[in-house]
RNA sequence: GUGGACGUAGCUCAGCUGGUAGAGCUCAGGAUUGUGACUCCUGCGGUCGAGGGUUCGAACCCCUUCGUCCACCCCA
């Protein structure tokens, strides 16, 4: 009989890993709150129609990557493949967008049925940020300043680079798409197979094809840049000025085209070269049309999503996880002999009250004193507290430093709390 | 969906032209009646991913299947 195991591409995050996750999540949460962003929590499942209408019927995500199933009453439901659609739905449904500005964020798992590889999983985690009701490039710039700040806080500054582009309004894009297809059709047989296919499905994506002969043909192709509408151009120019003023380095990548249908005007990606093929660590853009498209009043919007797995992979690959990010104990309380068991539990509890920041682990599960000391060492604790029948009789406990050569001391319980409070300060 | 590499102990891996499975680490115990890390000794631990085939005999050869990884595609 086959062993039951996790679904392909859906990973367990084990205790070894969770401190890094918490570090990233806590850091992001702190920065977002500094900028005045509010958390919103949405369900993981939505009506299938929501994603079809927002992401685009003909995208790969909707066509072949969604986890879609029928509810018991026959409704078609889908595990969210991204967060923006649900966020817009929730905000609109509860009147959060009417005549006001909003800065929102959320985090959680997303689901796409893709072939897993490095940095790409079927259940993956994003932190998404969405801003509503602000038309100008200032909020675009704020989002990029915010992300740059995040890299700094995570220790990733200098390990990611920013690429930006403007893809204009959907009208401008439509005209350009036509021109591009017309041009490329002249060379159709010289294009690589994937690009020939994309000629039908998503011509703009041919722009970043890696195929050499396709690239050669693209050199003479019409440029999206020259098809931009006036407003988009002005918006983009102003955004660049704001980024320059803020000291955010970027490159304009004319081939940068986001895959989801709802984007327009500003699009951007933070990319690393240290993760192989899945180097996009954060990506987003403006989507002024989406709220209306989903049945709300016209509402300007811009946002981005970060892939947590990729960020964590990057921190680990570059060995940038700070040393303090671990689940090490501070104090390990041993109990020697049956008579010490109850006092040891009581002492540990006293220490937790006296040292609210410290991790105090009680030895449980028996074993020789030697093995208790081994476990104290393994726990990463800086101090072992030793409680045997002698100490219980004397009303004392032994305090043994595990990471230095200082001698072991025998202290009363009160002295022990004070000594540990002092010792754990730095 | 397509292509390539790889599945042997909890982990990292050896295992020759086919002869019936090993090391290091981890864990437990001991050398040291109540003191971890270093050293030494002992021990626990395997349907060799699964199923079938060839063979006197398969971890090794063949077929099928499942899984993992990387890349394409796509994307966070």
XYZ file of C-alpha atoms (C1' of nucleotides) in Angstrom:
502
model
C 0.000 0.000 0.000
C 1.294 3.382 -0.975
C 2.469 5.642 1.780
C 0.443 8.788 2.260
C 2.561 11.854 1.771
C 2.239 15.548 1.101
C 0.774 16.669 -2.204
C 3.387 17.417 -4.840
C 4.573 20.985 -4.618
C 2.943 21.535 -1.229
C 5.575 21.664 1.451
C 5.657 21.235 5.169
C 7.495 24.055 6.871
C 9.400 22.299 9.622
C 10.466 23.615 13.054
C 13.993 24.217 11.740
C 12.511 26.576 9.176
C 9.869 28.474 11.065
C 12.197 30.988 12.752
C 13.247 32.318 9.330
C 9.634 32.552 8.266
C 8.774 34.414 11.426
C 11.715 36.744 10.924
C 10.556 37.647 7.415
C 6.901 37.939 8.388
C 7.637 40.034 11.470
C 9.948 42.336 9.542
C 7.441 42.893 6.764
C 4.633 43.431 9.247
C 6.670 46.025 11.113
C 7.623 47.964 7.994
C 4.096 47.916 6.578
C 2.666 49.215 9.795
C 5.294 51.984 9.855
C 3.967 53.122 6.496
C 0.376 53.056 7.713
C -0.785 49.922 5.890
C -3.630 47.897 7.393
C -3.939 44.135 7.324
C -6.914 42.474 5.689
C -7.676 38.754 5.799
C -9.622 37.045 3.071
C -10.801 33.466 2.541
C -8.557 31.126 0.604
C -11.441 29.981 -1.574
C -13.455 32.247 -3.869
C -15.944 31.830 -6.658
C -14.103 30.679 -9.756
C -15.667 33.507 -11.709
C -13.748 36.094 -9.664
C -10.411 34.865 -10.945
C -11.609 34.374 -14.506
C -12.831 37.944 -14.624
C -9.782 39.523 -13.018
C -6.723 37.545 -14.065
C -7.934 36.999 -17.628
C -9.584 34.016 -19.312
C -6.681 33.192 -21.567
C -3.807 33.388 -19.102
C -2.016 30.182 -18.140
C -3.114 30.670 -14.563
C -6.802 30.518 -15.397
C -6.505 28.084 -18.280
C -4.521 25.335 -16.633
C -3.198 26.174 -13.202
C -6.203 26.701 -10.964
C -7.397 24.285 -8.320
C -11.079 24.409 -9.185
C -13.819 22.186 -7.808
C -17.569 22.126 -7.346
C -19.052 22.958 -3.997
C -21.799 20.650 -2.742
C -24.419 22.960 -4.146
C -22.809 22.954 -7.563
C -21.052 26.341 -7.364
C -17.639 26.389 -8.946
C -15.017 27.369 -6.377
C -11.282 27.914 -6.729
C -8.320 27.948 -4.366
C -6.938 31.443 -4.835
C -4.002 31.554 -7.279
C -3.160 35.112 -6.199
C -4.400 37.660 -3.722
C -5.344 40.806 -5.583
C -8.692 39.577 -6.887
C -9.919 38.496 -3.472
C -8.665 41.670 -1.863
C -10.523 43.830 -4.358
C -13.628 41.696 -3.930
C -13.505 41.992 -0.139
C -12.749 45.700 -0.104
C -15.500 46.455 -2.581
C -17.997 44.166 -0.889
C -17.587 45.974 2.428
C -17.526 49.488 1.099
C -13.864 50.093 1.823
C -13.261 51.795 -1.491
C -16.066 54.309 -1.672
C -14.721 57.893 -1.760
C -11.601 57.070 0.162
C -8.028 55.925 -0.053
C -6.863 52.612 1.341
C -3.517 51.011 1.986
C -3.981 47.290 2.593
C -1.851 44.199 2.951
C -2.421 40.493 3.484
C -0.465 37.289 3.651
C -1.153 33.623 3.174
C -0.970 30.658 0.846
C -1.738 30.779 -2.878
C -2.281 27.763 -5.126
C -1.209 27.127 -8.688
C -0.996 23.746 -10.365
C 2.429 24.174 -11.974
C 5.352 21.816 -12.237
C 7.406 22.508 -9.101
C 10.983 23.659 -9.346
C 13.368 25.804 -7.355
C 11.416 28.753 -5.993
C 8.147 27.570 -7.491
C 5.603 25.492 -5.620
C 1.955 24.550 -5.937
C 1.145 25.985 -2.556
C 3.268 29.055 -2.010
C 3.038 32.079 0.226
C 2.797 35.699 -0.663
C 2.620 38.962 1.132
C 0.461 41.233 -0.969
C 0.067 44.983 -0.734
C -2.730 46.903 -2.462
C -3.442 50.629 -2.541
C -6.760 52.087 -3.656
C -8.062 55.486 -4.615
C -4.775 57.151 -5.505
C -4.202 58.081 -9.125
C -0.783 59.677 -9.159
C 2.708 58.248 -9.424
C 3.394 59.240 -5.820
C 1.794 56.092 -4.473
C 3.642 53.982 -7.071
C 6.834 55.561 -5.769
C 5.837 54.971 -2.166
C 5.410 51.258 -2.846
C 8.893 51.080 -4.318
C 10.394 53.069 -1.460
C 8.633 50.725 0.905
C 9.970 47.608 -0.785
C 13.477 49.070 -0.898
C 13.188 49.676 2.808
C 12.093 46.119 3.299
C 15.201 44.764 1.579
C 17.268 46.901 3.883
C 15.501 45.585 6.990
C 15.824 41.999 5.787
C 19.501 42.464 4.995
C 18.855 41.969 1.282
C 19.784 45.459 0.119
C 22.160 45.165 -2.809
C 21.004 41.634 -3.600
C 17.927 42.656 -5.551
C 17.552 45.015 -8.473
C 14.526 46.921 -9.622
C 13.161 46.869 -13.141
C 10.274 49.099 -14.127
C 8.263 49.772 -17.228
C 5.033 51.353 -18.352
C 2.668 49.282 -20.431
C 0.178 52.136 -20.896
C -3.580 51.939 -20.933
C -5.305 48.875 -22.290
C -6.350 50.892 -25.378
C -2.775 51.901 -26.124
C -1.674 48.343 -25.538
C -4.278 47.002 -27.924
C -2.993 49.223 -30.734
C 0.570 48.247 -29.973
C -0.253 44.569 -29.810
C -1.732 44.749 -33.258
C 1.351 46.490 -34.635
C 3.626 43.961 -32.984
C 1.698 40.974 -34.289
C 1.645 42.473 -37.760
C 5.399 42.915 -37.679
C 6.168 39.501 -36.220
C 3.871 37.720 -38.645
C 6.285 38.641 -41.444
C 8.916 36.501 -39.732
C 6.625 33.912 -38.295
C 8.520 30.885 -39.543
C 11.776 32.182 -38.059
C 10.320 32.579 -34.584
C 10.873 29.852 -32.016
C 7.951 27.519 -31.433
C 6.927 29.075 -28.139
C 6.829 32.531 -29.630
C 4.770 31.343 -32.593
C 2.261 30.020 -30.135
C 2.326 33.263 -28.140
C 1.560 35.189 -31.312
C -1.976 33.997 -30.688
C -2.164 33.809 -26.926
C -0.023 36.612 -25.525
C 2.075 38.479 -28.094
C 3.581 40.932 -25.617
C 5.345 38.111 -23.818
C 7.361 37.411 -26.968
C 9.289 40.564 -26.059
C 11.244 38.768 -23.360
C 11.842 35.571 -25.316
C 15.257 34.037 -24.721
C 15.531 32.531 -28.192
C 18.434 34.136 -30.157
C 16.794 34.269 -33.571
C 13.583 35.629 -32.064
C 15.633 38.258 -30.299
C 17.193 39.256 -33.591
C 13.783 39.739 -35.161
C 12.636 41.720 -32.137
C 15.424 44.243 -32.661
C 13.455 45.707 -35.567
C 10.037 45.405 -33.945
C 7.857 48.377 -33.012
C 8.485 49.619 -29.492
C 5.776 49.689 -26.845
C 7.321 52.898 -25.640
C 6.326 54.827 -28.753
C 2.720 53.667 -28.487
C 2.219 54.949 -24.969
C -0.660 57.364 -24.412
C 0.172 60.825 -23.128
C -1.147 60.269 -19.631
C 0.755 57.038 -19.137
C 3.924 58.653 -20.413
C 3.606 61.606 -18.045
C 2.798 59.269 -15.160
C 5.862 57.176 -15.894
C 8.165 60.168 -16.327
C 7.037 61.595 -13.017
C 7.488 58.225 -11.305
C 11.065 58.107 -12.529
C 11.706 61.588 -11.152
C 10.284 60.555 -7.800
C 12.443 57.428 -7.697
C 15.522 59.449 -8.606
C 14.733 61.930 -5.859
C 14.265 59.104 -3.381
C 17.558 57.549 -4.386
C 16.027 54.296 -5.616
C 18.105 52.744 -8.359
C 16.237 51.064 -11.212
C 16.511 50.111 -14.826
C 13.768 50.600 -17.374
C 13.104 47.278 -19.045
C 10.967 47.844 -22.151
C 10.372 44.088 -22.353
C 8.907 43.905 -18.872
C 5.297 42.834 -19.353
C 3.326 41.440 -16.478
C 1.397 38.257 -17.071
C -1.895 39.166 -15.468
C -4.422 40.970 -17.648
C -5.409 43.644 -15.185
C -2.131 45.548 -15.130
C -1.707 48.899 -16.874
C 0.668 51.851 -16.775
C 3.321 51.132 -14.133
C 4.695 47.607 -13.814
C 7.752 46.557 -11.854
C 9.758 43.603 -10.619
C 12.428 43.170 -7.991
C 14.782 40.520 -9.290
C 17.686 38.567 -7.879
C 20.302 36.709 -9.873
C 20.973 34.265 -7.045
C 17.945 31.978 -7.364
C 18.266 30.451 -10.806
C 15.272 30.585 -13.080
C 12.756 31.920 -10.557
C 14.462 35.164 -9.666
C 11.483 37.454 -9.303
C 11.127 38.080 -5.633
C 8.510 40.814 -5.724
C 6.359 42.072 -8.572
C 3.396 44.292 -9.175
C 1.980 47.269 -10.898
C -0.960 49.519 -11.421
C -4.426 48.127 -12.139
C -6.736 51.089 -12.450
C -9.420 49.148 -14.315
C -9.870 46.101 -12.115
C -12.265 47.399 -9.484
C -14.695 48.567 -12.124
C -14.213 45.360 -14.061
C -15.357 43.475 -10.967
C -18.466 45.594 -10.646
C -17.291 48.465 -8.429
C -17.032 52.148 -9.112
C -13.925 53.159 -11.095
C -11.123 53.117 -8.523
C -7.448 53.636 -9.172
C -5.268 50.950 -7.683
C -1.688 49.749 -7.493
C -0.073 46.873 -5.652
C 2.496 44.125 -5.545
C 3.113 40.655 -4.205
C 6.226 39.138 -2.673
C 6.980 35.435 -2.750
C 7.936 34.343 0.738
C 9.544 31.067 -0.318
C 11.780 32.975 -2.708
C 12.745 35.592 -0.145
C 13.606 32.907 2.372
C 15.485 30.879 -0.212
C 17.445 34.013 -1.058
C 18.309 34.735 2.574
C 19.488 31.166 3.009
C 21.371 30.969 -0.268
C 23.309 34.129 0.530
C 23.730 33.048 4.142
C 22.064 36.254 5.315
C 19.801 34.848 8.020
C 20.789 36.774 11.163
C 22.363 34.677 13.892
C 19.677 35.557 16.418
C 17.025 33.987 14.194
C 16.638 30.581 15.822
C 14.562 28.810 18.410
C 17.356 28.326 20.919
C 16.504 28.195 24.583
C 18.026 30.672 27.036
C 17.726 28.558 30.161
C 17.347 24.794 30.541
C 16.079 23.520 33.879
C 17.125 19.997 34.838
C 15.525 17.891 37.516
C 17.466 15.114 39.113
C 15.545 12.494 40.977
C 11.838 12.005 41.540
C 11.813 14.474 44.451
C 13.075 17.313 42.247
C 10.401 16.986 39.592
C 7.707 19.149 41.140
C 10.112 21.814 42.478
C 11.819 22.002 39.071
C 8.540 22.723 37.322
C 7.764 25.365 39.939
C 11.207 26.942 39.618
C 10.968 27.081 35.826
C 7.609 28.813 36.166
C 9.101 31.317 38.574
C 11.870 32.060 36.100
C 9.391 32.644 33.304
C 7.641 35.240 35.436
C 10.918 36.902 36.391
C 12.350 36.734 32.835
C 9.426 37.358 30.500
C 11.660 37.661 27.417
C 13.613 34.490 28.042
C 12.961 31.010 26.686
C 12.961 28.703 29.713
C 12.763 25.010 28.905
C 11.968 22.428 31.567
C 13.527 19.029 31.171
C 10.787 16.455 30.787
C 10.793 12.832 29.818
C 13.258 11.346 32.264
C 16.736 10.082 31.490
C 19.974 10.146 33.371
C 21.404 13.396 34.621
C 24.057 13.094 31.949
C 21.440 12.926 29.249
C 19.649 15.892 30.764
C 22.852 17.902 30.479
C 23.261 16.731 26.896
C 19.794 17.969 26.109
C 20.549 21.252 27.849
C 23.523 21.649 25.555
C 21.531 20.715 22.458
C 18.802 23.180 23.354
C 21.209 26.006 22.719
C 20.633 27.375 26.202
C 23.277 29.663 27.623
C 22.581 28.465 31.162
C 21.564 25.213 32.743
C 19.735 25.342 36.036
C 20.483 22.262 38.101
C 18.008 21.056 40.621
C 18.642 17.851 42.517
C 17.563 16.555 45.855
C 20.420 18.371 47.650
C 19.401 21.711 46.169
C 15.754 21.100 46.968
C 16.697 20.378 50.574
C 18.764 23.583 50.710
C 16.248 25.749 48.880
C 18.866 26.476 46.224
C 19.641 25.627 42.600
C 22.831 25.314 40.584
C 23.458 27.848 37.816
C 25.843 26.506 35.215
C 27.020 28.599 32.272
C 27.092 26.387 29.171
C 28.814 28.768 26.780
C 31.662 30.067 28.894
C 34.203 28.796 31.364
C 32.718 30.648 34.302
C 32.242 28.355 37.288
C 28.932 26.924 38.359
C 27.288 28.717 41.296
C 24.815 27.567 43.897
C 22.140 30.226 44.513
C 18.825 30.623 46.242
C 15.861 30.759 43.888
C 15.554 34.501 44.331
C 19.253 35.056 43.662
C 18.926 32.791 40.630
C 16.254 34.976 39.040
C 18.330 38.096 39.603
C 21.531 36.510 38.362
C 19.842 35.235 35.194
C 18.140 38.561 34.549
C 21.556 40.188 34.707
C 23.321 37.505 32.660
C 20.750 37.443 29.850
C 20.744 41.203 29.412
C 23.238 41.300 26.546
C 2.159 20.098 -20.340
C 7.764 19.045 -22.280
C 12.966 17.616 -21.297
C 17.131 15.913 -18.237
C 19.263 14.033 -13.589
C 18.348 11.217 -9.337
C 15.614 7.632 -5.464
C 20.213 2.669 -0.467
C 19.430 3.760 7.748
C 16.120 9.739 10.745
C 20.196 12.904 7.750
C 24.669 12.976 4.130
C 26.387 9.222 1.156
C 29.653 4.475 -0.294
C 28.451 -0.220 -2.479
C 33.698 -2.646 -8.438
C 32.368 -7.202 -14.256
C 25.257 -9.401 -10.679
C 27.121 -13.451 -5.145
C 22.230 -11.590 -0.661
C 24.061 -4.122 2.649
C 28.246 -0.458 4.816
C 30.418 4.417 6.739
C 29.948 9.205 8.946
C 26.469 12.153 11.574
C 22.136 11.730 14.833
C 19.965 8.867 18.876
C 20.453 5.447 23.434
C 23.908 3.298 26.993
C 28.822 3.036 29.089
C 34.216 4.681 30.251
C 32.971 9.195 34.608
C 26.793 6.883 41.897
C 24.880 14.375 40.373
C 27.508 17.782 35.246
C 26.930 19.032 28.448
C 30.666 20.215 24.395
C 36.390 16.867 23.073
C 37.955 11.447 23.043
C 37.099 6.067 23.213
C 33.793 1.615 23.467
C 28.953 -0.698 22.740
C 24.114 -0.693 20.880
C 19.336 0.721 18.195
C 18.223 1.615 13.262
C 17.047 -0.970 6.015
C 10.696 -4.636 2.374
C 18.053 -0.801 -1.255
C 10.934 4.153 -3.691
C 6.969 0.431 -5.464
C 5.462 -3.601 -8.889
C 6.840 -7.050 -12.512
C 10.690 -9.554 -15.605
C 15.744 -11.942 -16.776
C 19.011 -15.168 -13.675
C 20.949 -20.685 -9.701
C 21.299 -15.700 -7.520
C 19.389 -8.581 -8.512
C 20.605 -2.512 -4.655
C 23.219 -3.475 -9.469
C 20.479 -5.683 -15.915
C 15.295 -4.887 -18.520
C 10.089 -2.990 -18.380
C 6.281 -0.318 -15.817
C 4.957 2.985 -12.091
C 5.404 6.586 -8.102
C 8.342 10.376 -6.054
C 12.243 14.235 -5.718
C 15.290 17.904 -8.000
C 16.679 21.195 -12.054
C 15.394 23.468 -16.628
C 11.581 24.826 -20.479
C 6.789 26.975 -20.293
C 4.638 30.221 -16.764
C 5.219 33.147 -12.657
C 5.747 35.300 -6.551
